[in-house]
């Protein structure tokens, strides 16, 4: 895929947090999630801007469950929460931290902390609510800089990465999902996510070698 000048390209590290890796086995470990740092750093090298997001959840959130049968299952009343999950991404704990090798949040050009309210658990990083009414500012920030292309990676492919890529595509950005910089929770979830994303016009690439920088 041919890319424009770097200043029109942003790179997005979605929820690349230890909570979604085997470093935090009691939270929401995703196979290989701790290994994507180098791929995300390389991805950022194709872009003029680097954005990131973190899940930022209370252990008292309404969607918290310890029942393994409930994890990933719907059933919380209200429009802002779709599924139950174990406690994860709690500020002040190891799981909240970015995976090894990434910059600190303060070193990104733009950063989103999401899911702070007890009854809100958004997946996408562009809106605070599931109804996609309250912007986190990502889209407006990119538009203000006339960014046209967004390269996306992070955790997990089948939830927050998928939702963020769809939101960016629906906002009109040429959106590229870098599969070398993502890991998913389930194989079936990833297959379904990729199908949905491709139908929406998101370009998926297996490796960054498929990108051709501007001359
Ligand atoms: C995520 C499940 C629950 C994600 C967050 O970041 O993909 N998945 N919470």
CSV table of C-alpha atoms and ligand atoms in Angstrom, one decimal:
chain,number,residue,atom,x,y,z
A,1,UNK,CA,0.0,0.0,0.0
A,2,UNK,CA,1.4,3.4,-1.0
A,3,UNK,CA,1.5,5.9,1.8
A,4,UNK,CA,1.3,9.7,1.7
A,5,UNK,CA,3.9,12.0,3.4
A,6,UNK,CA,4.4,11.1,7.1
A,7,UNK,CA,2.7,14.2,8.3
A,8,UNK,CA,-0.6,12.9,7.1
A,9,UNK,CA,-0.2,9.5,8.8
A,10,UNK,CA,-0.9,8.6,12.4
A,11,UNK,CA,0.0,5.4,14.3
A,12,UNK,CA,-2.3,4.2,17.0
A,13,UNK,CA,-1.3,1.8,19.9
A,14,UNK,CA,-4.7,0.7,21.2
A,15,UNK,CA,-4.7,-0.6,24.8
A,16,UNK,CA,-1.2,-2.1,24.5
A,17,UNK,CA,-1.3,-2.8,28.3
A,18,UNK,CA,0.2,-5.5,30.4
A,19,UNK,CA,-3.3,-6.5,31.6
A,20,UNK,CA,-3.9,-8.1,28.2
A,21,UNK,CA,-0.7,-10.2,28.3
A,22,UNK,CA,0.6,-13.3,30.1
A,23,UNK,CA,2.5,-10.8,32.3
A,24,UNK,CA,-0.8,-10.5,34.2
A,25,UNK,CA,-2.3,-14.0,34.0
A,26,UNK,CA,-5.2,-13.3,36.4
A,27,UNK,CA,-6.5,-10.4,34.3
A,28,UNK,CA,-7.2,-10.8,30.5
A,29,UNK,CA,-4.1,-12.5,29.1
A,30,UNK,CA,-3.9,-12.6,25.4
A,31,UNK,CA,-1.3,-15.1,23.9
A,32,UNK,CA,1.8,-13.2,22.8
A,33,UNK,CA,0.4,-9.8,23.8
A,34,UNK,CA,3.6,-8.8,25.6
A,35,UNK,CA,5.6,-9.3,22.4
A,36,UNK,CA,4.1,-6.7,20.1
A,37,UNK,CA,6.2,-3.7,21.3
A,38,UNK,CA,8.8,-3.9,18.5
A,39,UNK,CA,6.1,-4.1,15.8
A,40,UNK,CA,4.2,-1.1,17.3
A,41,UNK,CA,7.4,0.9,17.4
A,42,UNK,CA,8.2,0.0,13.8
A,43,UNK,CA,4.7,1.0,12.9
A,44,UNK,CA,5.1,4.4,14.5
A,45,UNK,CA,8.2,4.9,12.3
A,46,UNK,CA,5.9,5.1,9.3
A,47,UNK,CA,3.9,7.9,10.8
A,48,UNK,CA,4.3,11.6,11.8
A,49,UNK,CA,2.1,11.2,14.9
A,50,UNK,CA,1.8,8.6,17.6
A,51,UNK,CA,-1.5,8.1,19.5
A,52,UNK,CA,-2.2,5.7,22.3
A,53,UNK,CA,-5.0,4.5,24.6
A,54,UNK,CA,-5.4,2.8,27.9
A,55,UNK,CA,-8.3,1.0,29.5
A,56,UNK,CA,-8.6,2.7,32.9
A,57,UNK,CA,-11.0,0.7,35.1
A,58,UNK,CA,-12.1,0.6,38.7
A,59,UNK,CA,-12.2,-2.8,40.4
A,60,UNK,CA,-15.7,-1.8,41.5
A,61,UNK,CA,-17.1,-1.5,37.9
A,62,UNK,CA,-20.6,-2.9,37.3
A,63,UNK,CA,-19.3,-5.3,34.6
A,64,UNK,CA,-16.7,-7.0,36.9
A,65,UNK,CA,-17.2,-10.8,37.4
A,66,UNK,CA,-15.1,-13.6,38.8
A,67,UNK,CA,-17.4,-16.2,37.4
A,68,UNK,CA,-15.6,-17.9,34.4
A,69,UNK,CA,-18.9,-18.7,32.8
A,70,UNK,CA,-19.9,-15.1,32.6
A,71,UNK,CA,-16.7,-13.7,31.2
A,72,UNK,CA,-17.3,-12.3,27.7
A,73,UNK,CA,-21.1,-12.8,28.2
A,74,UNK,CA,-23.6,-10.1,27.9
A,75,UNK,CA,-26.0,-9.3,30.7
A,76,UNK,CA,-25.4,-6.0,32.3
A,77,UNK,CA,-28.3,-3.6,32.2
A,78,UNK,CA,-27.6,-0.4,30.4
A,79,UNK,CA,-26.4,0.8,27.1
A,80,UNK,CA,-22.8,1.4,28.0
A,81,UNK,CA,-21.7,-2.1,28.9
A,82,UNK,CA,-21.8,-5.1,26.6
A,83,UNK,CA,-20.1,-7.9,28.4
A,84,UNK,CA,-18.8,-9.0,31.7
A,85,UNK,CA,-15.0,-9.1,32.3
A,86,UNK,CA,-12.6,-9.9,35.2
A,87,UNK,CA,-11.0,-7.0,37.0
A,88,UNK,CA,-8.4,-5.5,34.6
A,89,UNK,CA,-6.4,-2.4,33.8
A,90,UNK,CA,-6.7,-0.8,37.2
A,91,UNK,CA,-4.6,2.4,37.5
A,92,UNK,CA,-1.8,1.9,40.0
A,93,UNK,CA,-1.4,-1.8,39.2
A,94,UNK,CA,1.0,-3.5,36.8
A,95,UNK,CA,-1.8,-4.4,34.4
A,96,UNK,CA,-2.4,-0.7,33.8
A,97,UNK,CA,1.1,-0.2,32.5
A,98,UNK,CA,2.0,-0.3,28.8
A,99,UNK,CA,3.8,-3.4,27.5
A,100,UNK,CA,7.6,-3.5,27.6
A,101,UNK,CA,9.4,-1.4,25.0
A,102,UNK,CA,6.7,1.3,24.4
A,103,UNK,CA,7.1,5.0,25.3
A,104,UNK,CA,5.5,6.5,28.4
A,105,UNK,CA,2.0,8.0,27.8
A,106,UNK,CA,3.5,11.5,28.2
A,107,UNK,CA,5.7,10.9,25.2
A,108,UNK,CA,2.9,10.2,22.8
A,109,UNK,CA,1.4,13.0,20.7
A,110,UNK,CA,-2.2,12.2,21.9
A,111,UNK,CA,-3.4,9.8,24.5
A,112,UNK,CA,-6.8,8.5,25.6
A,113,UNK,CA,-7.8,7.0,29.0
A,114,UNK,CA,-11.2,5.2,28.7
A,115,UNK,CA,-13.7,3.3,30.7
A,116,UNK,CA,-13.2,5.3,33.9
A,117,UNK,CA,-16.9,5.5,34.8
A,118,UNK,CA,-18.1,2.4,36.7
A,119,UNK,CA,-21.0,1.8,34.3
A,120,UNK,CA,-19.1,2.6,31.0
A,121,UNK,CA,-16.9,0.0,29.3
A,122,UNK,CA,-16.2,1.3,25.7
A,123,UNK,CA,-14.1,-0.8,23.4
A,124,UNK,CA,-13.2,1.8,20.8
A,125,UNK,CA,-10.9,4.6,21.7
A,126,UNK,CA,-12.7,7.2,19.7
A,127,UNK,CA,-15.9,7.4,21.9
A,128,UNK,CA,-16.4,7.2,25.7
A,129,UNK,CA,-19.8,5.4,25.2
A,130,UNK,CA,-21.0,2.4,23.3
A,131,UNK,CA,-23.6,4.6,21.5
A,132,UNK,CA,-20.6,6.6,20.1
A,133,UNK,CA,-22.1,9.9,21.1
A,134,UNK,CA,-19.4,11.3,23.4
A,135,UNK,CA,-16.1,11.8,21.5
A,136,UNK,CA,-12.8,11.2,23.2
A,137,UNK,CA,-11.3,13.8,20.9
A,138,UNK,CA,-9.2,11.4,18.7
A,139,UNK,CA,-11.1,12.1,15.5
A,140,UNK,CA,-11.2,15.8,16.0
A,141,UNK,CA,-7.5,15.9,16.9
A,142,UNK,CA,-6.6,13.9,13.7
A,143,UNK,CA,-8.8,16.1,11.5
A,144,UNK,CA,-7.3,19.3,12.9
A,145,UNK,CA,-3.9,18.0,11.6
A,146,UNK,CA,-5.3,16.9,8.3
A,147,UNK,CA,-4.3,13.3,8.9
A,148,UNK,CA,-5.6,11.0,6.2
A,149,UNK,CA,-4.2,7.6,7.1
A,150,UNK,CA,-4.2,5.8,10.5
A,151,UNK,CA,-2.1,2.7,11.2
A,152,UNK,CA,-3.6,0.6,14.0
A,153,UNK,CA,-2.2,-2.1,16.3
A,154,UNK,CA,-2.6,-3.2,19.9
A,155,UNK,CA,-4.7,-5.4,22.1
A,156,UNK,CA,-7.0,-7.1,21.6
A,157,UNK,CA,-7.6,-7.6,17.9
A,158,UNK,CA,-11.2,-8.9,18.4
A,159,UNK,CA,-12.4,-6.2,20.8
A,160,UNK,CA,-10.8,-2.8,21.3
A,161,UNK,CA,-8.6,-2.8,18.2
A,162,UNK,CA,-11.5,-3.9,16.0
A,163,UNK,CA,-13.8,-1.2,17.5
A,164,UNK,CA,-11.2,1.5,17.2
A,165,UNK,CA,-10.3,0.7,13.6
A,166,UNK,CA,-14.0,0.7,12.6
A,167,UNK,CA,-14.6,4.0,14.3
A,168,UNK,CA,-11.6,5.6,12.5
A,169,UNK,CA,-12.8,4.1,9.1
A,170,UNK,CA,-16.3,5.3,9.7
A,171,UNK,CA,-14.9,8.8,10.4
A,172,UNK,CA,-13.4,8.7,6.9
A,173,UNK,CA,-9.7,7.9,7.6
A,174,UNK,CA,-7.9,5.4,5.4
A,175,UNK,CA,-7.4,2.8,8.1
A,176,UNK,CA,-4.7,0.1,8.1
A,177,UNK,CA,-4.8,-2.8,10.6
A,178,UNK,CA,-1.2,-4.0,11.2
A,179,UNK,CA,-1.7,-7.7,12.2
A,180,UNK,CA,2.0,-8.0,13.2
A,181,UNK,CA,1.2,-5.4,15.9
A,182,UNK,CA,-1.9,-7.1,17.3
A,183,UNK,CA,-3.0,-10.2,19.2
A,184,UNK,CA,-6.5,-11.5,19.7
A,185,UNK,CA,-8.4,-13.2,22.5
A,186,UNK,CA,-9.9,-16.0,20.4
A,187,UNK,CA,-9.1,-17.2,16.9
A,188,UNK,CA,-12.8,-17.2,15.9
A,189,UNK,CA,-13.1,-13.7,17.3
A,190,UNK,CA,-10.2,-12.5,15.2
A,191,UNK,CA,-11.6,-14.2,12.0
A,192,UNK,CA,-14.9,-12.5,12.5
A,193,UNK,CA,-13.3,-9.2,13.3
A,194,UNK,CA,-11.1,-9.2,10.2
A,195,UNK,CA,-14.1,-10.0,8.0
A,196,UNK,CA,-16.1,-7.1,9.5
A,197,UNK,CA,-13.2,-4.8,9.2
A,198,UNK,CA,-12.5,-5.6,5.6
A,199,UNK,CA,-16.2,-5.2,4.7
A,200,UNK,CA,-16.0,-1.7,6.2
A,201,UNK,CA,-13.0,-0.9,4.1
A,202,UNK,CA,-10.2,-1.3,6.6
A,203,UNK,CA,-7.0,-2.6,4.9
A,204,UNK,CA,-5.4,-5.4,6.8
A,205,UNK,CA,-1.7,-6.1,6.4
A,206,UNK,CA,0.2,-9.1,7.7
A,207,UNK,CA,3.5,-7.2,8.0
A,208,UNK,CA,4.7,-3.6,7.7
A,209,UNK,CA,6.7,-4.6,4.6
A,210,UNK,CA,3.4,-4.2,2.7
A,211,UNK,CA,3.6,-0.4,3.3
A,212,UNK,CA,5.4,1.8,0.7
A,213,UNK,CA,6.5,5.1,2.2
A,214,UNK,CA,6.3,8.3,0.2
A,215,UNK,CA,9.4,9.0,-1.9
B,1,LIG,C1,-10.6,-5.5,25.8
B,1,LIG,C2,-12.0,-7.2,26.6
B,1,LIG,C3,-12.3,-6.4,27.6
B,1,LIG,C4,-9.7,-5.0,24.8
B,1,LIG,C5,-11.0,-4.7,26.9
B,1,LIG,O1,-8.9,-4.1,25.0
B,1,LIG,O2,-9.7,-5.6,23.7
B,1,LIG,N1,-11.1,-6.7,25.6
B,1,LIG,N2,-11.8,-5.2,27.8
